[in-house]
Short mmCIF file of C-alpha atoms and ligand atoms in Angstrom, two decimals:
data_model
loop_
_atom_site.label_atom_id
_atom_site.label_comp_id
_atom_site.label_asym_id
_atom_site.label_seq_id
_atom_site.Cartn_x
_atom_site.Cartn_y
_atom_site.Cartn_z
CA UNK A 11 42.71 19.80 -6.66
CA UNK A 12 40.59 19.36 -9.73
CA UNK A 13 36.91 18.49 -9.26
CA UNK A 14 36.82 16.72 -12.62
CA UNK A 15 34.82 13.47 -12.72
CA UNK A 16 35.66 10.71 -15.21
CA UNK A 17 33.07 8.08 -16.20
CA UNK A 18 34.49 4.72 -17.22
CA UNK A 19 32.09 2.40 -19.11
CA UNK A 20 32.18 -1.22 -18.00
CA UNK A 21 33.50 -2.29 -21.42
CA UNK A 22 36.39 0.21 -21.19
CA UNK A 23 37.24 -0.89 -17.63
CA UNK A 24 37.25 -4.53 -18.75
CA UNK A 25 39.53 -3.80 -21.72
CA UNK A 26 42.00 -2.02 -19.42
CA UNK A 27 41.92 -4.91 -16.91
CA UNK A 28 42.53 -7.42 -19.74
CA UNK A 29 45.39 -5.38 -21.25
CA UNK A 30 49.16 -5.46 -20.76
CA UNK A 31 51.25 -2.64 -19.28
CA UNK A 32 49.75 0.44 -20.96
CA UNK A 33 47.41 1.72 -23.66
CA UNK A 34 45.80 4.75 -25.23
CA UNK A 35 42.53 6.38 -24.26
CA UNK A 36 40.08 8.67 -26.04
CA UNK A 37 37.46 10.43 -23.99
CA UNK A 38 34.60 12.87 -24.45
CA UNK A 39 34.31 15.80 -22.09
CA UNK A 40 32.05 18.67 -21.17
CA UNK A 41 33.95 21.64 -19.70
CA UNK A 42 30.67 23.18 -18.48
CA UNK A 43 29.92 20.13 -16.34
CA UNK A 44 33.61 19.34 -15.72
CA UNK A 45 32.98 15.68 -16.51
CA UNK A 46 34.43 13.30 -19.07
CA UNK A 47 33.70 9.77 -20.25
CA UNK A 48 36.17 7.26 -21.67
CA UNK A 49 34.89 6.16 -25.11
CA UNK A 50 37.81 4.17 -26.62
CA UNK A 51 40.76 2.15 -25.29
CA UNK A 52 43.77 0.40 -26.87
CA UNK A 53 46.25 -2.21 -25.67
CA UNK A 54 49.69 -0.59 -26.19
CA UNK A 55 50.12 0.48 -29.81
CA UNK A 56 47.28 -1.78 -31.06
CA UNK A 57 44.31 -0.07 -32.75
CA UNK A 58 42.12 1.89 -30.32
CA UNK A 59 38.66 0.29 -30.02
CA UNK A 60 35.39 1.99 -29.05
CA UNK A 61 33.86 1.40 -25.58
CA UNK A 62 30.86 3.71 -25.64
CA UNK A 63 29.19 5.14 -22.58
CA UNK A 64 25.68 3.75 -21.95
CA UNK A 65 22.95 4.62 -22.64
CA UNK A 66 23.34 6.02 -26.17
CA UNK A 67 21.29 9.04 -25.06
CA UNK A 68 23.87 9.96 -22.36
CA UNK A 69 24.55 13.71 -22.48
CA UNK A 70 28.27 13.18 -23.15
CA UNK A 71 27.56 11.17 -26.33
CA UNK A 72 27.41 14.44 -28.28
CA UNK A 73 30.39 16.08 -26.50
CA UNK A 74 33.86 16.77 -28.05
CA UNK A 75 36.25 13.81 -28.38
CA UNK A 76 39.75 14.21 -26.96
CA UNK A 77 42.45 11.76 -28.06
CA UNK A 78 45.98 11.19 -26.80
CA UNK A 79 45.46 10.07 -23.21
CA UNK A 80 46.92 7.03 -21.44
CA UNK A 81 46.31 4.14 -19.12
CA UNK A 82 49.09 2.38 -17.14
CA UNK A 83 49.39 -0.80 -15.06
CA UNK A 84 50.78 0.13 -11.63
CA UNK A 85 51.59 -1.49 -8.26
CA UNK A 86 48.83 -1.35 -5.59
CA UNK A 87 50.78 1.18 -3.49
CA UNK A 88 49.95 3.89 -6.05
CA UNK A 89 46.19 3.26 -5.66
CA UNK A 90 46.50 3.49 -1.88
CA UNK A 91 48.21 6.84 -2.47
CA UNK A 92 45.38 7.90 -4.86
CA UNK A 93 42.84 7.05 -2.17
CA UNK A 94 44.77 9.01 0.48
CA UNK A 95 45.47 12.04 -1.76
CA UNK A 96 41.78 12.39 -2.58
CA UNK A 97 40.97 12.56 1.15
CA UNK A 98 43.54 15.28 1.85
CA UNK A 99 42.91 17.01 -1.52
CA UNK A 100 46.59 16.73 -2.33
CA UNK A 101 48.80 15.84 -5.29
CA UNK A 102 52.24 14.41 -5.92
CA UNK A 103 55.27 15.39 -7.95
CA UNK A 104 55.48 14.14 -11.53
CA UNK A 105 58.68 12.16 -10.78
CA UNK A 106 56.99 10.27 -7.94
CA UNK A 107 54.15 9.21 -10.25
CA UNK A 108 56.49 8.37 -13.15
CA UNK A 109 58.58 6.04 -10.96
CA UNK A 110 55.49 3.76 -10.56
CA UNK A 111 55.06 3.41 -14.35
CA UNK A 112 57.04 0.50 -15.81
CA UNK A 113 56.15 0.87 -19.48
CA UNK A 114 54.59 3.15 -22.07
CA UNK A 115 55.32 6.36 -20.15
CA UNK A 116 54.10 9.47 -21.99
CA UNK A 117 55.58 12.79 -20.89
CA UNK A 118 53.07 15.63 -20.51
CA UNK A 119 55.46 17.83 -22.50
CA UNK A 120 54.10 21.36 -22.44
CA UNK A 121 50.50 20.27 -21.80
CA UNK A 122 48.62 17.88 -19.58
CA UNK A 123 46.59 14.69 -19.99
CA UNK A 124 44.25 12.26 -18.29
CA UNK A 125 45.73 8.98 -17.10
CA UNK A 126 43.90 5.93 -15.78
CA UNK A 127 45.79 3.35 -13.76
CA UNK A 128 44.89 -0.27 -13.12
CA UNK A 129 46.11 -2.42 -10.26
CA UNK A 130 44.69 -5.94 -10.13
CA UNK A 131 46.09 -6.72 -6.66
CA UNK A 132 44.65 -3.75 -4.81
CA UNK A 133 41.80 -5.68 -3.12
CA UNK A 134 44.09 -8.42 -1.81
CA UNK A 135 46.80 -5.93 -0.78
CA UNK A 136 44.40 -3.65 1.14
CA UNK A 137 41.29 -5.69 2.02
CA UNK A 138 40.37 -3.34 4.90
CA UNK A 139 39.76 -0.31 2.64
CA UNK A 140 37.60 -0.03 -0.45
CA UNK A 141 40.18 1.10 -3.00
CA UNK A 142 39.14 0.72 -6.68
CA UNK A 143 41.25 -1.36 -9.07
CA UNK A 144 41.01 1.49 -11.61
CA UNK A 145 42.01 5.05 -10.64
CA UNK A 146 42.19 8.34 -12.55
CA UNK A 147 44.83 11.09 -12.52
CA UNK A 148 45.39 14.49 -14.08
CA UNK A 149 49.04 14.66 -15.27
CA UNK A 150 50.65 18.10 -15.75
CA UNK A 151 54.33 18.95 -16.50
CA UNK A 152 55.06 19.41 -12.79
CA UNK A 153 52.51 17.47 -10.73
CA UNK A 154 49.87 14.72 -10.77
CA UNK A 155 46.47 15.03 -9.08
CA UNK A 156 44.01 12.25 -8.26
CA UNK A 157 40.71 12.52 -10.19
CA UNK A 158 37.32 11.17 -9.09
CA UNK A 159 35.92 8.45 -11.29
CA UNK A 160 32.78 6.36 -11.63
CA UNK A 161 33.34 2.91 -13.08
CA UNK A 162 30.10 1.43 -14.45
CA UNK A 163 29.19 -1.83 -12.74
CA UNK A 164 28.18 -4.72 -15.03
CA UNK A 165 24.74 -4.60 -13.36
CA UNK A 166 23.54 -1.24 -12.06
CA UNK A 167 20.01 -2.50 -11.35
CA UNK A 168 18.02 -3.79 -8.38
CA UNK A 169 20.32 -6.86 -8.03
CA UNK A 170 22.73 -4.61 -6.10
CA UNK A 171 20.24 -4.71 -3.19
CA UNK A 172 20.07 -8.52 -3.09
CA UNK A 173 20.90 -9.63 0.44
CA UNK A 174 19.36 -6.46 1.89
CA UNK A 175 15.96 -6.56 0.19
CA UNK A 176 13.95 -9.58 -1.13
CA UNK A 177 14.87 -8.85 -4.73
CA UNK A 178 14.31 -12.41 -5.96
CA UNK A 179 10.83 -12.69 -4.40
CA UNK A 180 9.66 -9.44 -5.98
CA UNK A 181 11.30 -10.12 -9.36
CA UNK A 182 8.85 -13.00 -9.91
CA UNK A 183 5.83 -11.01 -8.76
CA UNK A 184 3.21 -9.22 -10.91
CA UNK A 185 0.77 -6.44 -10.01
CA UNK A 186 -2.14 -4.99 -12.00
CA UNK A 187 -2.50 -1.22 -11.51
CA UNK A 188 -5.96 0.08 -12.43
CA UNK A 189 -5.84 3.83 -13.05
CA UNK A 190 -2.70 5.58 -14.35
CA UNK A 191 -3.45 9.11 -13.12
CA UNK A 192 -1.59 11.05 -10.43
CA UNK A 193 -2.06 8.39 -7.71
CA UNK A 194 -1.70 5.37 -10.01
CA UNK A 195 1.34 6.86 -11.74
CA UNK A 196 3.13 7.46 -8.44
CA UNK A 197 2.15 3.95 -7.31
CA UNK A 198 3.55 2.43 -10.53
CA UNK A 199 6.86 4.30 -10.11
CA UNK A 200 7.10 3.16 -6.49
CA UNK A 201 6.24 -0.49 -7.29
CA UNK A 202 8.97 -0.56 -9.95
CA UNK A 203 11.46 1.03 -7.55
CA UNK A 204 10.67 -1.73 -5.03
CA UNK A 205 11.86 -4.15 -7.74
CA UNK A 206 8.59 -5.66 -8.90
CA UNK A 207 9.13 -7.98 -11.85
CA UNK A 208 6.04 -7.14 -13.90
CA UNK A 209 3.54 -4.29 -13.89
CA UNK A 210 0.34 -4.31 -15.94
CA UNK A 211 -1.07 -0.78 -16.23
CA UNK A 212 -4.70 -0.30 -17.19
CA UNK A 213 -6.26 3.07 -18.09
CA UNK A 214 -7.90 4.32 -21.30
CA UNK A 215 -7.22 8.03 -20.59
CA UNK A 216 -4.74 10.27 -22.35
CA UNK A 217 -2.40 12.75 -20.67
CA UNK A 218 -3.85 16.23 -21.15
CA UNK A 219 -2.37 19.65 -20.51
CA UNK A 220 -4.46 20.17 -17.41
CA UNK A 221 -3.08 16.92 -15.90
CA UNK A 222 0.53 18.15 -15.93
CA UNK A 223 0.30 20.04 -12.65
CA UNK A 224 -0.14 16.74 -10.82
CA UNK A 225 0.87 13.84 -13.08
CA UNK A 226 4.42 12.43 -13.18
CA UNK A 227 4.33 12.70 -16.99
CA UNK A 228 5.70 15.96 -18.41
CA UNK A 229 4.69 18.20 -21.33
CA UNK A 230 6.57 16.08 -23.92
CA UNK A 231 3.99 13.34 -23.50
CA UNK A 232 0.73 15.35 -23.72
CA UNK A 233 -1.67 13.50 -26.00
CA UNK A 234 -0.29 10.01 -25.33
CA UNK A 235 -2.14 7.39 -23.28
CA UNK A 236 -1.17 7.70 -19.62
CA UNK A 237 -0.24 4.01 -19.52
CA UNK A 238 2.19 4.52 -22.44
CA UNK A 239 3.73 7.58 -20.74
CA UNK A 240 4.40 5.54 -17.58
CA UNK A 241 5.74 2.59 -19.57
CA UNK A 242 8.21 4.86 -21.38
CA UNK A 243 9.34 6.55 -18.15
CA UNK A 244 9.80 3.25 -16.33
CA UNK A 245 11.73 1.61 -19.19
CA UNK A 246 14.30 4.43 -18.76
CA UNK A 247 14.25 4.60 -14.97
CA UNK A 248 13.60 1.00 -13.88
CA UNK A 249 14.60 -1.38 -16.69
CA UNK A 250 14.41 -4.35 -14.29
CA UNK A 251 10.58 -4.07 -14.32
CA UNK A 252 8.63 -5.25 -17.36
CA UNK A 253 5.66 -2.97 -18.03
CA UNK A 254 2.55 -3.86 -20.05
CA UNK A 255 0.46 -0.81 -21.00
CA UNK A 256 -3.21 -1.55 -21.71
CA UNK A 257 -5.57 1.29 -22.69
CA UNK A 258 -8.60 -0.55 -21.28
CA UNK A 259 -11.55 0.47 -19.13
CA UNK A 260 -12.02 -1.64 -16.00
CA UNK A 261 -15.84 -1.64 -16.42
CA UNK A 262 -16.22 -1.86 -20.20
CA UNK A 263 -13.41 -4.40 -20.49
CA UNK A 264 -14.26 -6.40 -17.34
CA UNK A 265 -13.83 -9.70 -19.21
CA UNK A 266 -10.25 -8.78 -20.11
CA UNK A 267 -9.64 -7.71 -16.50
CA UNK A 268 -10.91 -11.11 -15.27
CA UNK A 269 -8.28 -12.80 -17.42
CA UNK A 270 -5.56 -10.35 -16.34
CA UNK A 271 -6.26 -11.02 -12.66
CA UNK A 272 -5.28 -14.65 -13.19
CA UNK A 273 -1.83 -13.45 -14.34
CA UNK A 274 -1.07 -11.19 -11.35
CA UNK A 275 -0.59 -11.66 -7.61
CA UNK A 276 -2.38 -8.46 -6.54
CA UNK A 277 -4.39 -5.56 -7.97
CA UNK A 278 -3.85 -1.94 -6.95
CA UNK A 279 -6.82 0.30 -7.83
CA UNK A 280 -6.22 4.03 -8.12
CA UNK A 281 -9.16 4.71 -10.44
CA UNK A 282 -11.59 7.57 -9.90
CA UNK A 283 -15.22 6.88 -9.10
CA UNK A 284 -17.43 4.45 -7.21
CA UNK A 285 -18.08 2.01 -10.05
CA UNK A 286 -14.47 1.17 -11.00
CA UNK A 287 -13.59 0.63 -7.34
CA UNK A 288 -16.58 -1.66 -6.81
CA UNK A 289 -15.76 -3.61 -9.97
CA UNK A 290 -12.16 -4.12 -8.81
CA UNK A 291 -13.38 -5.18 -5.35
CA UNK A 292 -15.78 -7.70 -6.90
CA UNK A 293 -13.46 -9.11 -9.58
CA UNK A 294 -10.49 -9.43 -7.21
CA UNK A 295 -12.61 -11.33 -4.69
CA UNK A 296 -13.86 -13.73 -7.37
CA UNK A 297 -10.32 -14.22 -8.67
CA UNK A 298 -9.07 -14.89 -5.12
CA UNK A 299 -6.62 -11.98 -5.32
CA UNK A 300 -5.62 -9.33 -2.77
CA UNK A 301 -6.70 -5.80 -3.72
CA UNK A 302 -5.39 -2.43 -2.51
CA UNK A 303 -7.64 0.58 -3.16
CA UNK A 304 -6.23 4.11 -2.97
CA UNK A 305 -8.02 7.45 -3.26
CA UNK A 306 -8.37 10.92 -1.76
CA UNK A 307 -11.56 12.00 0.05
CA UNK A 308 -13.00 15.31 1.22
CA UNK A 309 -11.62 17.40 -1.65
CA UNK A 310 -8.12 16.12 -1.05
CA UNK A 311 -8.26 16.63 2.72
CA UNK A 312 -7.75 12.92 3.40
CA UNK A 313 -5.99 10.05 1.70
CA UNK A 314 -7.32 6.53 2.08
CA UNK A 315 -5.91 3.05 1.52
CA UNK A 316 -8.09 -0.05 1.87
CA UNK A 317 -6.66 -3.56 1.65
CA UNK A 318 -9.24 -6.18 0.64
CA UNK A 319 -8.36 -9.82 1.16
CA UNK A 320 -10.39 -12.63 -0.41
CA UNK A 321 -10.92 -14.35 2.94
CA UNK A 322 -14.12 -15.69 4.49
CA UNK A 323 -13.94 -13.32 7.48
CA UNK A 324 -13.16 -10.19 5.42
CA UNK A 325 -15.77 -8.01 3.73
CA UNK A 326 -15.59 -6.49 0.24
CA UNK A 327 -15.50 -2.72 -0.37
CA UNK A 328 -19.31 -2.40 -0.14
CA UNK A 329 -19.42 -4.42 3.09
CA UNK A 330 -16.63 -2.27 4.60
CA UNK A 331 -18.49 0.92 3.70
CA UNK A 332 -21.86 -0.29 5.00
CA UNK A 333 -20.23 -1.27 8.29
CA UNK A 334 -18.78 2.25 8.55
CA UNK A 335 -22.20 3.84 8.00
CA UNK A 336 -23.68 1.58 10.66
CA UNK A 337 -20.99 2.86 13.04
CA UNK A 338 -22.11 6.43 12.34
CA UNK A 339 -19.60 7.50 9.69
CA UNK A 340 -20.50 8.91 6.30
CA UNK A 341 -20.04 6.78 3.21
CA UNK A 342 -17.40 8.75 1.33
CA UNK A 343 -17.77 6.74 -1.88
CA UNK A 344 -20.49 8.77 -3.68
CA UNK A 345 -18.37 11.94 -3.51
CA UNK A 346 -15.68 10.10 -5.47
CA UNK A 347 -18.00 10.00 -8.49
CA UNK A 348 -18.07 13.77 -8.75
CA UNK A 349 -14.32 13.76 -9.00
CA UNK A 350 -12.21 15.59 -11.52
CA UNK A 351 -10.82 13.61 -14.40
CA UNK A 352 -13.93 11.63 -15.26
CA UNK A 353 -15.96 12.34 -18.38
CA UNK A 354 -15.92 15.76 -19.97
CA UNK A 355 -17.07 17.92 -17.07
CA UNK A 356 -14.46 18.65 -14.49
CA UNK A 357 -14.70 19.76 -10.95
CA UNK A 358 -12.05 22.33 -10.05
CA UNK A 359 -8.91 20.52 -9.01
CA UNK A 360 -8.53 20.12 -5.31
CA UNK A 361 -5.66 17.88 -4.16
CA UNK A 362 -2.11 18.96 -4.91
CA UNK A 363 0.14 16.58 -6.88
CA UNK A 364 2.53 15.61 -4.11
CA UNK A 365 -0.33 14.71 -1.75
CA UNK A 366 -1.67 12.37 -4.45
CA UNK A 367 1.82 10.92 -5.01
CA UNK A 368 2.14 10.32 -1.25
CA UNK A 369 -1.08 8.29 -1.30
CA UNK A 370 0.12 6.39 -4.40
CA UNK A 371 3.45 5.58 -2.80
CA UNK A 372 1.77 4.40 0.40
CA UNK A 373 -0.55 2.19 -1.68
CA UNK A 374 2.55 0.71 -3.34
CA UNK A 375 4.13 0.08 0.08
CA UNK A 376 0.93 -1.65 1.28
CA UNK A 377 0.87 -3.77 -1.89
CA UNK A 378 4.52 -4.83 -1.60
CA UNK A 379 4.09 -5.54 2.12
CA UNK A 380 1.08 -7.75 1.30
CA UNK A 381 3.04 -9.68 -1.34
CA UNK A 382 6.09 -10.12 0.88
CA UNK A 383 4.13 -11.10 3.97
CA UNK A 384 2.56 -13.88 1.91
CA UNK A 385 6.08 -14.97 0.92
CA UNK A 386 7.14 -15.25 4.56
CA UNK A 387 8.63 -11.85 5.44
CA UNK A 388 7.25 -11.07 8.93
CA UNK A 389 8.79 -7.56 8.93
CA UNK A 390 6.23 -6.63 6.26
CA UNK A 391 3.16 -7.28 8.43
CA UNK A 392 0.83 -4.31 7.95
CA UNK A 393 -0.29 -2.02 10.80
CA UNK A 394 -3.95 -2.37 9.72
CA UNK A 395 -6.29 -2.99 6.80
CA UNK A 396 -7.77 0.48 6.36
CA UNK A 397 -5.52 3.55 6.49
CA UNK A 398 -6.77 7.14 6.73
CA UNK A 399 -4.08 9.72 5.98
CA UNK A 400 -4.32 13.35 7.06
CA UNK A 401 -3.41 15.56 4.09
CA UNK A 402 -5.39 18.72 4.94
CA UNK A 403 -7.70 17.28 7.60
CA UNK A 404 -10.78 19.34 8.50
CA UNK A 405 -12.49 19.28 11.93
CA UNK A 406 -15.97 17.87 12.40
CA UNK A 407 -15.76 14.62 10.44
CA UNK A 408 -17.17 11.48 12.06
CA UNK A 409 -14.77 8.67 12.99
CA UNK A 410 -12.69 7.18 11.44
CA UNK A 411 -12.17 10.23 9.22
CA UNK A 412 -11.48 12.59 12.14
CA UNK A 413 -7.69 12.21 11.94
CA UNK A 414 -5.85 15.04 13.62
CA UNK A 415 -2.80 16.53 12.02
CA UNK A 416 -1.29 16.59 8.60
CA UNK A 417 0.69 13.45 7.73
CA UNK A 418 -1.08 11.46 10.50
CA UNK A 419 -1.99 7.90 9.49
CA UNK A 420 -4.74 6.04 11.35
CA UNK A 421 -4.93 2.29 10.77
CA UNK A 422 -8.19 0.40 11.34
CA UNK A 423 -9.03 -3.29 11.23
CA UNK A 424 -11.10 -4.89 8.46
CA UNK A 425 -14.85 -5.49 8.75
CA UNK A 426 -16.50 -8.86 8.17
CA UNK A 427 -18.77 -9.67 5.18
CA UNK A 428 -22.47 -8.85 5.48
CA UNK A 429 -25.06 -11.58 4.95
CA UNK A 430 -26.38 -11.73 1.40
CA UNK A 431 -23.56 -9.65 -0.13
CA UNK A 432 -23.39 -10.67 -3.81
CA UNK A 433 -19.60 -10.21 -3.80
CA UNK A 434 -18.74 -11.89 -0.50
CA UNK A 435 -21.17 -14.84 -0.66
CA UNK A 436 -19.59 -17.81 -2.48
CA UNK A 437 -20.56 -17.77 -6.16
ZN1 LIG B 504 -19.27 -7.87 0.54
#
């Protein structure tokens, strides 16, 4: 049995469904990959019309064209047979196939050809099995074999998950991501894959050669702004998400950030350094927005996610940290300032890319859970407000940073505001 795969663009499938008893097909094929794509279809002897594979950059777009193939309208029994023959990796004699074709029969002569068949009644005839209304066959002078095919759906996006995932709720939701480095980039990819409607990415930095070992951007993009790299990747991968790329600095452009916060439902901060994190904590509180802060601590030994909520009984980032110190822990914030990636001097790189991506993806999960919980999805209630993730945990750290075991996640509750805090006290 052939392991050929045939791709059928939605426009080609529709033209076949709308046609009469038979028609002609042109397809492009790659013998190396053993895959072909239908690119033109006719109704009977009418002119053959193009039905190009999408997107235009598809690898088969530049492959060889092969004309002289056929499609036929057939009874549903033949599609049941196609479905069964694929399971048992079998074929059928040419005469058996030919007897199902009422019109337009083309003999394979000395060669062979690709045939598609269409059967409109297959779903009503066999509702218990998922048999496609379009099937593919390889026709030789003696036998006919079923061929695997992939018919493009009209919508191949996130809508396919509607009914299983709150697609509509997330489609009308916006998140600001501050920091488009290794953590922020992974968070942006994950947020888009969850089906978020709009992402605003904020980072003035460019992708440099030394970033490649950890960033999701590849060498083609070196020299571009990181926000533009992510926007380009996501427009290819997740076209359901609208991405705004802003090469702004969260401290220098704080006025712009204030305005942006009014347009989003939540801010995710994956920026390096104490100051950007404090600015996000302060501005989000004043804008009455939830904030999720993600970073790595202890030279990449730990990941950390903090959710800040603009509520009277919840403290800001500074209040959370001061409460930790009072409980006997270190304040890990100052070490963040010495981090790689800021300014022109660089500490040797510590955390490995996938550990940073893991923290970014968890920050995206926390953000989406926060948004969905607010929209009435109780299964998205978070396990805690402050997560410490063991990446390469070292012994001897004071609680709560003494997590044991790689991939362990410890969740802690939030701390209340401290009296006189300039962020937490009402303005
Ligand atoms: Zn505070």
